[in-house]
Coordinates of C-alpha atoms in Angstrom, one line a residue:
M1 CA -15.5 -31.2 -25.8
Q2 CA -12.1 -30.5 -27.4
L3 CA -9.2 -31.9 -25.3
K4 CA -5.6 -30.8 -25.4
P5 CA -3.2 -33.1 -27.1
S6 CA -1.2 -33.5 -23.9
L7 CA -4.2 -34.7 -22.0
L8 CA -5.3 -37.1 -24.7
A9 CA -1.8 -38.5 -24.8
L10 CA -1.6 -39.1 -21.0
A11 CA -5.1 -40.0 -19.9
A12 CA -6.9 -41.5 -22.9
S13 CA -4.2 -42.4 -25.3
A14 CA -4.8 -44.9 -28.1
A15 CA -4.1 -44.4 -31.7
L16 CA -6.6 -46.2 -34.0
L17 CA -4.8 -48.7 -36.2
A18 CA -7.8 -50.1 -38.0
C19 CA -11.1 -48.9 -39.6
Q20 CA -14.3 -48.7 -37.7
P21 CA -16.1 -52.0 -37.2
T22 CA -17.7 -53.4 -40.3
S23 CA -20.5 -55.3 -38.7
Q24 CA -22.7 -55.1 -35.7
P25 CA -22.5 -57.6 -32.8
D26 CA -24.5 -60.8 -33.2
Q27 CA -27.5 -60.2 -31.0
S28 CA -28.1 -63.9 -30.5
A29 CA -24.9 -64.0 -28.5
A30 CA -26.6 -62.2 -25.6
A31 CA -28.6 -65.3 -24.8
K32 CA -25.4 -67.3 -24.2
P33 CA -24.6 -68.1 -20.6
E34 CA -21.6 -66.3 -19.1
A35 CA -18.6 -68.3 -18.0
E36 CA -18.0 -68.6 -14.2
P37 CA -16.7 -65.2 -13.1
A38 CA -13.9 -64.6 -10.6
V39 CA -16.1 -62.0 -8.8
E40 CA -19.8 -62.0 -8.4
Q41 CA -21.8 -58.8 -9.0
T42 CA -22.6 -57.4 -5.6
A43 CA -24.4 -54.1 -6.3
E44 CA -26.3 -52.3 -9.0
A45 CA -23.8 -49.5 -9.6
G46 CA -20.4 -48.3 -8.5
K47 CA -18.5 -48.8 -5.3
A48 CA -17.3 -46.9 -2.3
V49 CA -14.8 -44.1 -2.6
V50 CA -13.1 -42.9 0.6
Y51 CA -11.6 -39.5 0.7
Q52 CA -9.1 -39.1 3.5
V53 CA -8.6 -35.5 4.7
F54 CA -6.1 -34.5 7.4
T55 CA -8.6 -32.3 9.1
R56 CA -6.0 -29.9 10.7
L57 CA -4.4 -29.2 7.3
F58 CA -7.3 -29.2 4.9
G59 CA -8.7 -25.7 5.3
N60 CA -5.4 -23.9 6.1
T61 CA -4.8 -21.1 3.7
N62 CA -1.6 -19.8 5.5
T63 CA 1.5 -20.3 3.3
T64 CA 4.2 -19.4 5.8
N65 CA 5.3 -23.0 6.5
K66 CA 8.0 -22.3 9.1
P67 CA 9.5 -25.5 10.4
W68 CA 8.2 -26.1 14.0
G69 CA 5.9 -23.1 13.5
T70 CA 3.2 -22.3 15.9
L71 CA -0.5 -22.3 15.0
E72 CA -0.4 -18.5 14.9
E73 CA 2.6 -18.6 12.6
N74 CA 1.6 -21.4 10.2
G75 CA -2.2 -21.4 10.6
V76 CA -4.5 -24.3 11.0
G77 CA -7.6 -25.7 9.3
K78 CA -11.0 -25.8 11.1
F79 CA -14.2 -27.8 10.9
S80 CA -15.8 -24.7 9.5
D81 CA -13.5 -24.7 6.5
F82 CA -15.4 -27.6 5.2
T83 CA -17.9 -25.3 3.6
D84 CA -20.6 -26.3 1.1
E85 CA -18.2 -25.4 -1.7
A86 CA -15.4 -27.6 -0.2
L87 CA -17.7 -30.5 0.3
A88 CA -19.1 -30.2 -3.2
G89 CA -15.5 -30.3 -4.5
I90 CA -14.9 -33.5 -2.6
K91 CA -18.2 -35.0 -3.7
E92 CA -17.2 -34.2 -7.3
L93 CA -14.5 -37.0 -7.0
G94 CA -17.3 -39.6 -6.6
V95 CA -16.6 -39.7 -2.8
T96 CA -19.0 -41.8 -0.7
H97 CA -17.2 -41.5 2.6
V98 CA -15.0 -38.8 4.1
W99 CA -12.4 -39.9 6.6
Y100 CA -11.8 -37.0 8.8
T101 CA -8.3 -37.9 10.2
G102 CA -7.2 -36.4 13.5
V103 CA -10.6 -35.6 15.0
P104 CA -10.5 -37.2 18.5
H105 CA -8.8 -34.9 21.0
H106 CA -5.1 -35.8 20.9
A107 CA -2.1 -34.3 22.8
V108 CA -1.1 -30.9 21.4
I109 CA 1.5 -28.3 22.5
R110 CA -0.8 -25.3 22.9
D111 CA -2.3 -23.8 26.0
Y112 CA -6.0 -24.6 26.2
T113 CA -6.2 -24.4 30.0
A114 CA -8.9 -21.8 29.8
Y115 CA -11.1 -24.6 28.5
G116 CA -10.2 -27.0 31.3
I117 CA -7.7 -28.9 29.2
S118 CA -4.4 -29.7 30.9
L119 CA -1.1 -28.8 29.2
D120 CA 0.8 -31.4 27.2
D121 CA 4.5 -32.0 27.7
P122 CA 6.7 -31.6 24.6
D123 CA 8.9 -34.5 25.8
V124 CA 6.0 -36.9 25.1
V125 CA 4.4 -35.2 22.1
K126 CA 5.6 -35.7 18.6
G127 CA 5.7 -32.3 16.9
R128 CA 4.0 -29.1 18.0
A129 CA 0.6 -30.0 16.7
G130 CA 0.8 -33.5 18.0
S131 CA 0.1 -37.0 16.5
P132 CA -3.5 -37.8 15.9
Y133 CA -2.7 -41.3 17.1
A134 CA -1.9 -40.2 20.6
V135 CA -5.5 -39.6 21.7
K136 CA -5.9 -37.7 25.0
D137 CA -9.7 -37.7 25.3
Y138 CA -11.9 -40.1 23.4
Y139 CA -15.1 -38.2 24.3
N140 CA -14.2 -34.9 22.6
V141 CA -12.5 -33.5 19.5
S142 CA -9.3 -31.5 19.0
P143 CA -9.6 -27.9 20.2
D144 CA -7.4 -26.8 17.4
L145 CA -10.1 -27.6 14.9
A146 CA -12.8 -25.4 16.4
D147 CA -13.5 -21.7 15.9
D148 CA -14.6 -21.7 19.6
P149 CA -12.9 -24.5 21.5
A150 CA -15.6 -24.4 24.1
N151 CA -18.1 -25.5 21.5
R152 CA -15.7 -27.9 19.6
L153 CA -18.0 -30.9 19.8
Q154 CA -21.0 -28.9 18.5
E155 CA -18.9 -27.7 15.6
F156 CA -18.0 -31.2 14.7
Q157 CA -21.6 -32.3 14.9
A158 CA -22.4 -29.5 12.4
L159 CA -19.7 -30.8 10.1
I160 CA -21.3 -34.3 10.3
A161 CA -24.6 -32.7 9.3
R162 CA -23.1 -30.8 6.4
T163 CA -21.3 -33.9 5.1
H164 CA -24.5 -35.9 5.2
A165 CA -26.3 -33.1 3.4
H166 CA -23.8 -33.6 0.6
G167 CA -24.6 -37.3 0.3
M168 CA -21.4 -38.5 2.0
K169 CA -20.8 -40.5 5.2
V170 CA -18.4 -39.6 8.0
L171 CA -15.5 -41.8 9.2
I172 CA -13.1 -41.0 12.1
D173 CA -10.1 -42.8 13.7
I174 CA -10.3 -45.1 16.6
V175 CA -6.9 -46.3 18.0
P176 CA -7.6 -49.1 20.4
N177 CA -4.0 -50.3 20.7
H178 CA -2.7 -47.2 22.5
V179 CA -3.6 -43.8 23.9
A180 CA -1.6 -40.7 24.7
R181 CA 0.9 -41.0 27.5
N182 CA -1.0 -38.3 29.3
Y183 CA -4.5 -39.6 28.6
H184 CA -7.2 -37.8 30.6
S185 CA -10.8 -37.3 29.5
I186 CA -12.5 -34.3 30.8
S187 CA -15.6 -35.0 28.6
R188 CA -16.4 -38.6 29.5
P189 CA -20.0 -39.2 30.4
E190 CA -21.1 -39.4 34.0
G191 CA -20.3 -42.8 35.4
V192 CA -17.6 -43.6 32.9
A193 CA -14.2 -44.3 34.5
D194 CA -11.1 -42.9 32.8
F195 CA -8.5 -45.3 31.3
G196 CA -6.3 -46.5 34.2
A197 CA -8.3 -44.9 36.9
N198 CA -9.0 -48.2 38.6
D199 CA -5.8 -50.0 37.7
D200 CA -3.7 -51.9 40.2
T201 CA -0.3 -50.3 39.4
S202 CA 1.6 -52.7 41.8
V203 CA 1.6 -55.4 39.2
A204 CA 2.7 -55.6 35.6
Y205 CA -0.5 -57.2 34.5
A206 CA -4.1 -57.7 35.7
R207 CA -6.9 -58.6 33.3
D208 CA -9.0 -55.6 34.1
N209 CA -6.1 -53.1 34.2
N210 CA -6.3 -50.8 31.2
F211 CA -2.5 -50.5 31.0
Y212 CA 0.6 -52.6 31.5
Y213 CA 3.1 -51.5 34.1
I214 CA 6.8 -51.7 35.0
P215 CA 6.5 -51.8 38.8
G216 CA 9.2 -50.0 40.8
E217 CA 10.5 -48.0 37.8
A218 CA 9.8 -44.5 36.7
F219 CA 9.3 -43.5 33.1
Q220 CA 12.3 -41.9 31.4
V221 CA 12.2 -39.7 28.3
P222 CA 14.0 -41.3 25.3
A223 CA 17.6 -40.3 24.7
W224 CA 17.2 -37.8 21.8
P225 CA 19.2 -38.2 18.6
E226 CA 21.9 -35.5 18.1
D227 CA 19.7 -33.9 15.4
Y228 CA 16.5 -33.7 17.5
Q229 CA 15.2 -31.5 20.2
P230 CA 11.5 -31.1 21.2
L231 CA 9.9 -28.2 19.5
G232 CA 13.1 -27.8 17.4
G233 CA 14.9 -26.6 20.5
E234 CA 12.6 -23.7 21.3
P235 CA 12.4 -23.1 25.1
H236 CA 9.2 -24.4 26.8
P237 CA 8.5 -24.7 30.5
L238 CA 7.8 -28.4 30.2
A239 CA 10.5 -29.3 27.7
D240 CA 13.0 -30.4 30.5
G241 CA 13.7 -34.0 29.6
Q242 CA 11.3 -35.2 32.3
F243 CA 7.8 -36.6 32.3
D244 CA 6.2 -37.7 35.6
E245 CA 4.9 -41.3 35.3
Y246 CA 5.3 -43.8 38.1
P247 CA 5.3 -46.7 37.7
A248 CA 6.3 -46.5 34.0
K249 CA 3.8 -48.0 31.6
W250 CA 4.5 -50.1 28.5
T251 CA 4.9 -48.0 25.4
G252 CA 2.3 -48.2 22.6
N253 CA 4.3 -50.4 20.2
G254 CA 4.9 -52.9 23.0
S255 CA 8.2 -51.7 24.4
R256 CA 8.5 -52.9 28.0
S257 CA 11.4 -50.5 28.9
A258 CA 10.9 -47.7 31.3
Q259 CA 13.0 -45.6 28.9
P260 CA 11.7 -46.4 25.4
D261 CA 13.8 -45.7 22.3
F262 CA 13.3 -42.6 20.2
D263 CA 12.0 -44.9 17.4
D264 CA 9.4 -46.4 19.7
W265 CA 5.9 -44.9 20.0
Y266 CA 7.1 -43.2 23.2
E267 CA 4.3 -40.6 23.2
T268 CA 1.7 -43.4 23.8
V269 CA 1.0 -46.2 26.2
K270 CA -0.2 -49.7 25.2
I271 CA -3.8 -50.7 26.1
N272 CA -4.3 -54.1 27.9
F273 CA -7.0 -56.1 26.2
G274 CA -6.6 -59.2 28.5
V275 CA -3.4 -60.5 26.8
R276 CA -1.0 -61.6 29.4
P277 CA 2.7 -60.6 29.1
D278 CA 3.5 -64.1 27.9
G279 CA 1.0 -63.6 25.0
S280 CA -1.7 -66.0 26.3
Y281 CA -5.3 -64.8 26.4
D282 CA -7.3 -64.0 29.6
F283 CA -10.7 -64.1 27.9
D284 CA -12.9 -66.6 26.0
S285 CA -11.6 -67.7 22.6
L286 CA -13.8 -67.4 19.6
P287 CA -14.4 -70.8 18.1
A288 CA -12.9 -71.2 14.6
E289 CA -16.4 -71.9 13.1
Y290 CA -17.4 -68.3 13.8
A291 CA -15.4 -67.4 10.6
Q292 CA -18.5 -68.6 8.8
K293 CA -21.1 -67.2 11.1
S294 CA -23.1 -64.0 10.8
I295 CA -22.5 -60.8 12.6
E296 CA -25.6 -61.5 14.7
D297 CA -24.1 -64.8 15.8
H298 CA -21.0 -63.0 16.9
Y299 CA -23.0 -60.5 18.9
T300 CA -24.9 -63.4 20.6
F301 CA -21.7 -65.2 21.4
W302 CA -20.5 -62.3 23.6
Q303 CA -23.7 -61.8 25.5
G304 CA -23.3 -62.6 29.1
R305 CA -19.6 -63.3 28.8
D306 CA -17.1 -61.7 31.2
V307 CA -14.7 -59.5 29.1
P308 CA -11.8 -57.3 30.0
D309 CA -12.5 -53.8 31.2
S310 CA -10.8 -52.2 28.2
W311 CA -13.2 -54.0 25.8
E312 CA -16.2 -52.4 27.5
K313 CA -14.5 -48.9 27.5
F314 CA -13.9 -49.0 23.8
R315 CA -17.4 -50.4 23.1
D316 CA -18.8 -47.4 24.9
I317 CA -16.5 -45.0 23.0
V318 CA -17.5 -46.2 19.5
L319 CA -21.2 -46.3 20.4
Y320 CA -20.9 -42.7 21.6
W321 CA -19.6 -41.6 18.2
I322 CA -22.2 -43.8 16.3
D323 CA -24.9 -42.2 18.4
M324 CA -23.5 -38.7 17.4
G325 CA -23.9 -39.6 13.7
V326 CA -20.5 -40.9 12.7
D327 CA -21.0 -43.6 10.1
G328 CA -17.9 -45.7 10.7
F329 CA -14.3 -45.9 11.8
R330 CA -10.7 -46.4 10.5
Y331 CA -9.0 -48.6 13.1
D332 CA -5.3 -47.9 13.6
M333 CA -2.9 -50.9 13.9
A334 CA -5.7 -53.4 14.3
E335 CA -3.5 -56.4 14.2
M336 CA -1.9 -55.4 17.5
V337 CA -5.2 -56.1 19.2
P338 CA -6.8 -59.6 19.6
V339 CA -9.2 -60.7 16.9
E340 CA -11.8 -61.6 19.6
F341 CA -12.0 -58.0 20.7
W342 CA -12.8 -57.0 17.2
S343 CA -15.6 -59.6 17.0
Y344 CA -17.0 -58.1 20.2
L345 CA -16.6 -54.5 19.2
N346 CA -17.8 -54.7 15.6
S347 CA -20.8 -56.9 16.4
H348 CA -21.9 -54.3 18.9
I349 CA -21.5 -51.5 16.4
K350 CA -23.5 -53.4 13.7
Q351 CA -26.3 -54.0 16.1
V352 CA -26.8 -50.2 16.3
N353 CA -25.8 -49.3 12.7
P354 CA -25.8 -52.3 10.3
D355 CA -24.4 -50.1 7.6
A356 CA -21.4 -48.9 9.6
F357 CA -18.2 -48.8 7.5
L358 CA -15.4 -50.5 9.4
L359 CA -11.9 -50.2 7.9
A360 CA -8.8 -51.6 9.6
E361 CA -5.0 -51.2 9.2
V362 CA -3.5 -54.7 9.1
Y363 CA -0.1 -55.3 7.5
Q364 CA 0.4 -59.1 7.8
P365 CA -1.3 -60.9 4.9
H366 CA -1.5 -64.2 6.8
L367 CA -3.9 -62.4 9.2
Y368 CA -6.2 -60.9 6.7
R369 CA -8.8 -63.5 6.7
D370 CA -8.9 -63.8 10.5
Y371 CA -9.5 -60.1 10.9
L372 CA -12.2 -60.1 8.2
H373 CA -14.0 -63.3 9.1
L374 CA -13.4 -63.7 12.9
G375 CA -12.8 -60.0 13.6
R376 CA -15.7 -58.9 11.4
M377 CA -14.0 -56.0 9.7
D378 CA -15.6 -54.8 6.5
Y379 CA -12.4 -53.7 4.9
L380 CA -8.6 -53.9 5.3
Y381 CA -5.8 -52.0 3.7
D382 CA -4.4 -53.8 0.7
K383 CA -1.0 -52.3 1.4
V384 CA 1.7 -55.0 1.8
E385 CA 0.5 -56.9 -1.3
F386 CA -1.2 -54.7 -3.9
Y387 CA 0.1 -51.2 -3.0
D388 CA 3.7 -52.3 -2.5
N389 CA 3.8 -54.1 -5.8
L390 CA 2.1 -51.3 -7.7
K391 CA 4.5 -48.7 -6.2
W392 CA 7.5 -50.8 -7.3
A393 CA 6.1 -51.0 -10.8
M394 CA 5.6 -47.2 -10.9
Q395 CA 9.2 -46.8 -9.8
G396 CA 10.4 -49.0 -12.6
H397 CA 11.9 -51.8 -10.6
G398 CA 8.7 -53.9 -10.2
S399 CA 6.5 -55.9 -12.5
T400 CA 2.8 -55.8 -13.3
D401 CA 3.0 -59.6 -13.3
A402 CA 3.0 -59.4 -9.5
L403 CA -0.3 -57.5 -9.5
V404 CA -2.1 -60.3 -11.3
E405 CA -0.7 -62.8 -8.9
V406 CA -1.8 -60.7 -5.9
Q407 CA -5.3 -60.2 -7.3
D408 CA -5.6 -64.0 -7.8
S409 CA -4.5 -64.6 -4.3
M410 CA -7.1 -62.2 -2.9
A411 CA -10.0 -63.6 -5.1
D412 CA -12.0 -64.8 -2.1
I413 CA -11.6 -61.5 -0.1
E414 CA -10.9 -58.9 -2.9
H415 CA -14.1 -57.0 -2.1
H416 CA -12.8 -56.3 1.4
M417 CA -9.2 -55.1 0.5
L418 CA -9.3 -51.3 0.2
H419 CA -7.0 -49.9 -2.5
F420 CA -5.0 -46.7 -2.3
L421 CA -1.9 -45.0 -3.6
E422 CA -1.5 -42.3 -0.9
N423 CA -2.5 -41.9 2.7
H424 CA -1.0 -40.1 5.7
D425 CA 1.6 -42.9 6.3
E426 CA 2.8 -43.2 2.8
Q427 CA 5.0 -41.0 0.5
R428 CA 3.4 -38.7 -1.9
I429 CA 3.5 -39.9 -5.5
A430 CA 5.0 -36.7 -6.7
S431 CA 7.8 -36.8 -4.1
P432 CA 11.3 -37.8 -5.5
E433 CA 11.3 -40.6 -2.9
F434 CA 8.3 -42.2 -4.6
A435 CA 7.9 -41.4 -8.3
G436 CA 8.9 -37.8 -8.6
D437 CA 6.0 -37.0 -11.0
A438 CA 2.3 -37.0 -10.2
R439 CA 1.5 -38.1 -13.7
L440 CA 2.9 -41.5 -12.9
G441 CA 0.0 -42.0 -10.6
M442 CA -2.6 -41.8 -13.4
P443 CA -2.3 -45.4 -14.9
A444 CA -1.6 -46.7 -11.4
M445 CA -4.7 -45.1 -10.0
L446 CA -6.7 -46.5 -12.9
I447 CA -5.5 -50.0 -11.9
S448 CA -6.1 -49.4 -8.2
A449 CA -9.6 -48.0 -8.7
T450 CA -10.9 -50.5 -11.3
I451 CA -9.3 -53.9 -10.8
S452 CA -11.6 -55.0 -8.0
T453 CA -14.9 -54.4 -6.2
S454 CA -13.1 -53.0 -3.2
P455 CA -13.4 -49.4 -2.0
T456 CA -10.8 -47.0 -3.3
M457 CA -9.2 -44.3 -1.1
L458 CA -7.8 -40.9 -2.1
Y459 CA -5.7 -38.7 0.2
F460 CA -6.4 -35.0 0.0
G461 CA -4.0 -33.2 -2.4
Q462 CA -3.3 -36.4 -4.3
E463 CA -5.6 -35.3 -7.1
V464 CA -3.6 -32.2 -7.7
G465 CA -0.2 -33.7 -7.3
E466 CA 1.0 -32.5 -3.9
A467 CA 4.6 -33.4 -3.5
A468 CA 5.2 -32.9 0.3
S469 CA 8.6 -31.5 -0.5
D470 CA 9.6 -29.8 2.8
D471 CA 10.5 -30.7 6.3
A472 CA 7.9 -29.3 8.6
G473 CA 9.6 -29.9 11.9
F474 CA 8.9 -33.4 13.3
G475 CA 7.4 -34.3 9.9
K476 CA 9.8 -34.9 7.1
A477 CA 9.7 -34.4 3.3
S478 CA 7.9 -36.9 1.1
R479 CA 5.0 -37.4 3.5
T480 CA 2.5 -34.6 4.3
T481 CA 3.2 -33.9 8.0
I482 CA 0.8 -35.3 10.6
F483 CA 2.7 -33.7 13.5
D484 CA 3.0 -30.0 12.6
Y485 CA 1.0 -26.9 11.7
W486 CA 1.5 -26.6 8.0
G487 CA 0.0 -25.6 4.7
V488 CA -0.3 -28.0 1.8
P489 CA 0.8 -26.0 -1.3
A490 CA -0.8 -27.8 -4.2
H491 CA -4.0 -28.4 -2.2
Q492 CA -4.0 -24.7 -1.2
R493 CA -4.0 -23.8 -4.9
W494 CA -7.1 -25.8 -5.4
M495 CA -8.6 -24.1 -2.3
N496 CA -7.9 -20.7 -3.9
G497 CA -8.3 -18.7 -0.7
G498 CA -11.4 -20.6 0.4
K499 CA -13.3 -20.6 -2.9
F500 CA -12.5 -24.3 -3.5
D501 CA -12.7 -23.8 -7.2
G502 CA -9.2 -24.7 -8.3
G503 CA -8.7 -21.1 -9.6
A504 CA -5.0 -21.0 -8.5
L505 CA -4.0 -24.4 -9.9
T506 CA -1.4 -24.7 -12.6
E507 CA -2.5 -26.1 -15.9
A508 CA -0.9 -29.5 -15.1
E509 CA -2.6 -29.6 -11.7
R510 CA -6.0 -28.8 -13.3
E511 CA -5.6 -31.6 -15.9
L512 CA -4.6 -34.0 -13.1
R513 CA -7.6 -33.2 -11.0
D514 CA -9.8 -33.5 -14.1
F515 CA -8.5 -37.0 -14.6
Y516 CA -9.1 -38.0 -11.0
V517 CA -12.7 -36.6 -11.2
R518 CA -13.4 -38.6 -14.3
L519 CA -11.9 -41.8 -13.0
M520 CA -13.3 -41.8 -9.5
R521 CA -16.8 -40.8 -10.6
F522 CA -16.7 -43.6 -13.1
S523 CA -15.5 -46.0 -10.4
A524 CA -18.3 -44.8 -8.0
E525 CA -21.1 -44.8 -10.6
Q526 CA -20.6 -47.7 -13.1
P527 CA -22.1 -51.1 -12.5
A528 CA -19.2 -53.1 -13.9
M529 CA -17.1 -51.9 -11.0
N530 CA -19.1 -54.3 -8.9
G531 CA -19.2 -56.9 -11.5
H532 CA -17.0 -59.7 -12.8
Y533 CA -13.2 -59.6 -13.3
A534 CA -10.9 -61.5 -15.5
E535 CA -7.2 -60.7 -16.3
I536 CA -6.0 -61.0 -19.8
H537 CA -2.4 -60.0 -18.9
R538 CA -0.9 -63.5 -18.9
A539 CA -2.3 -64.3 -22.3
N540 CA -0.9 -61.1 -23.8
R541 CA 2.5 -61.6 -22.1
A542 CA 2.7 -64.9 -23.8
A543 CA 1.4 -64.1 -27.2
T544 CA 1.3 -60.4 -28.0
E545 CA 4.4 -58.7 -29.5
H546 CA 5.7 -55.7 -27.5
Y547 CA 3.4 -56.4 -24.5
D548 CA 5.6 -56.5 -21.4
D549 CA 5.5 -56.3 -17.6
K550 CA 4.9 -52.5 -17.6
L551 CA 1.5 -53.0 -19.1
L552 CA -1.6 -54.4 -17.4
S553 CA -4.9 -55.4 -19.0
F554 CA -8.1 -56.9 -17.6
L555 CA -11.8 -57.1 -18.1
R556 CA -14.7 -55.9 -15.9
W557 CA -18.3 -56.7 -16.8
T558 CA -21.9 -57.2 -16.0
D559 CA -24.7 -58.4 -18.3
E560 CA -25.2 -54.8 -19.3
Q561 CA -21.7 -53.3 -19.3
K562 CA -18.5 -54.8 -20.6
L563 CA -15.1 -53.0 -20.1
L564 CA -11.6 -53.6 -21.3
I565 CA -9.1 -51.7 -19.1
V566 CA -5.5 -51.1 -20.2
A567 CA -2.8 -49.3 -18.3
N568 CA 0.8 -48.4 -19.3
V569 CA 2.7 -47.6 -16.1
R570 CA 5.8 -46.6 -18.0
D571 CA 6.4 -43.0 -19.2
A572 CA 7.3 -44.3 -22.7
A573 CA 5.2 -45.2 -25.7
Y574 CA 4.7 -48.7 -27.1
P575 CA 4.8 -49.8 -30.8
P576 CA 1.5 -50.9 -32.4
M577 CA 0.2 -54.1 -30.9
N578 CA -2.9 -56.3 -31.2
L579 CA -4.2 -56.9 -27.7
Q580 CA -5.7 -60.4 -27.4
I581 CA -8.9 -61.3 -25.5
P582 CA -8.8 -65.0 -25.0
A583 CA -11.6 -67.3 -26.1
E584 CA -12.8 -68.0 -22.5
Q585 CA -13.4 -64.3 -21.9
I586 CA -15.0 -63.7 -25.3
A587 CA -17.4 -66.6 -24.5
A588 CA -18.1 -65.0 -21.1
W589 CA -19.0 -61.8 -22.8
G590 CA -21.3 -63.8 -25.1
L591 CA -19.7 -62.6 -28.3
T592 CA -19.5 -64.4 -31.7
D593 CA -17.2 -63.8 -34.6
G594 CA -17.5 -60.3 -36.0
S595 CA -16.5 -56.8 -35.5
Y596 CA -17.5 -54.6 -32.6
T597 CA -16.7 -51.1 -31.3
L598 CA -15.0 -50.2 -28.0
T599 CA -15.3 -46.6 -26.9
E600 CA -13.1 -44.8 -24.3
Q601 CA -15.1 -43.8 -21.3
L602 CA -13.1 -41.2 -19.4
Y603 CA -13.0 -38.6 -22.2
G604 CA -15.3 -40.2 -24.8
E605 CA -13.5 -39.1 -27.9
L606 CA -11.7 -42.4 -28.9
S607 CA -13.0 -45.6 -30.3
V608 CA -11.2 -48.8 -31.4
P609 CA -12.4 -51.9 -33.1
L610 CA -12.7 -55.3 -31.4
T611 CA -12.5 -58.1 -33.9
V612 CA -13.5 -61.6 -32.9
Q613 CA -12.2 -64.4 -35.2
N614 CA -12.4 -68.1 -34.4
G615 CA -13.7 -67.1 -30.9
V616 CA -10.6 -65.0 -30.0
G617 CA -10.7 -61.2 -29.7
S618 CA -8.2 -58.8 -31.0
V619 CA -7.9 -55.0 -30.3
P620 CA -5.4 -52.9 -32.2
L621 CA -3.7 -50.3 -30.0
T622 CA -0.8 -48.0 -29.9
L623 CA -0.2 -47.0 -26.3
A624 CA 1.3 -43.6 -25.5
P625 CA 3.3 -42.9 -22.3
L626 CA 1.2 -43.5 -19.2
A627 CA -1.8 -44.5 -21.2
S628 CA -4.9 -45.0 -19.0
L629 CA -7.8 -46.6 -20.9
I630 CA -11.3 -47.7 -20.0
L631 CA -12.8 -49.1 -23.2
Q632 CA -16.5 -50.1 -23.2
L633 CA -18.2 -52.5 -25.7
E634 CA -20.9 -50.7 -27.6
H635 CA -24.2 -52.6 -28.1

């Protein structure tokens, strides 16, 4: 295939500075033992790729985008928009798991009383479409997402089946720390009590209360900032600055004030998991040695133990969704819930589905190992360490040196630290507040997707450079809104009126998506992505002329596949350099002195020599701006 010069320069750039290899590898080297790797091979090929879609926005073809617009004005995506063509387009990115964000029924400013759903109050709902993290009914799905709200659960079940038919698994959100201020399940199974239905509201705390209370005080709506009014000031019968809640409950982020601040999670109330107001625990502690015990041991530990009522309620909720065919969960703000609860919940899930994919949002690195080993999470966001440092490097005021240090510090848990560059909480790469240019995400995505055995996550629209450039109402520019009815312009061009063929994309957007498809499929399919890792960055920083802290280089390999990965996060070229592969890594690859060939894997039209002399490897490269290279040793 003939590639355009611009694409070669950006995505597979390396000018050859030497002739082709003059000799073949010494075949006797293959028998040499490998050096001790930093990461053991854990699978035959590839690794997990999670594609996060904001379900309400994904299929919306309406381009009106009126701030605070209604569903009728701005449109809304439906479960049915995930057609076979749409799912095939997602699968093309190497996706193994689709995280359908915003599926459980959350508070929303729209009249669904004809379906038995109570009205929601704009004074305790963020935006018009509502936050997906203010769940109102855990036993049903958002009525906005259904063609027929009366059959909304069946329509979601059909989506599960379609996703499975395309070889992908289904994840949804579970938000144990808090629920909507007006939580009320009309779909709970017979015999299941609603959250708070049996609470003793005369006390601030009781172990089996589901909520915390402020006895004797009524809830008050926050004092609005001068530039804010619910629904942008549009009249609404319930937008009166009042919400009836007596006694007031603690707010989702832990505020104990009857009148939370505007910056508090005022639309939610905090769930009580048996943590007393002084922070002490009202349940059995999990012994420290359970960090080394199996998931079956965790399950056994909890059998016959008396646990808080909220634990049992969430156990029943997650098993309800697992029974429906959901393959796993993304847990919101998991660190705000005791690790013992997660041991209890996750061990119950794994008894039913041992392959369930359990991903948690934890932002305190000193807690990572507790939530993995004691809480039995499969994966955590690598946000505070890896993402933050990579973002700073992309913005030009950070160093790739930090990425090497982070990866070293995560060596024992790197498989469990999910990597991403975008999600619903973070700024879009193409936004001026982040990088201002989606191309800057290319080398960064290469690093994020290939440096470890961890899953990689993409956010819908990332692969076509969505910039989230407008204020949507409650949602503000730089992040795609999660609170409003809205269209996502770059993504809509890929949708092309529901054809999902990219027919309306610009040339630059098509090239960007092509890069993501190549990279993510490589990540999902190639065995070295679950093999060994060794950084060669420090050695080149010390010894290679022109190599600086805007480059990153490392090796990934198995016995059968050996890769050199090089990324230039700067939008500027480098002079010719001879990249060094230290003797320790050459020995680990089983190479002897001689010349070898490395071929570029994403586009397949470049090759470069690797010369081994006195046990040290040298690769001549000239790196173009944003160079993103995966070079494979040819046998």
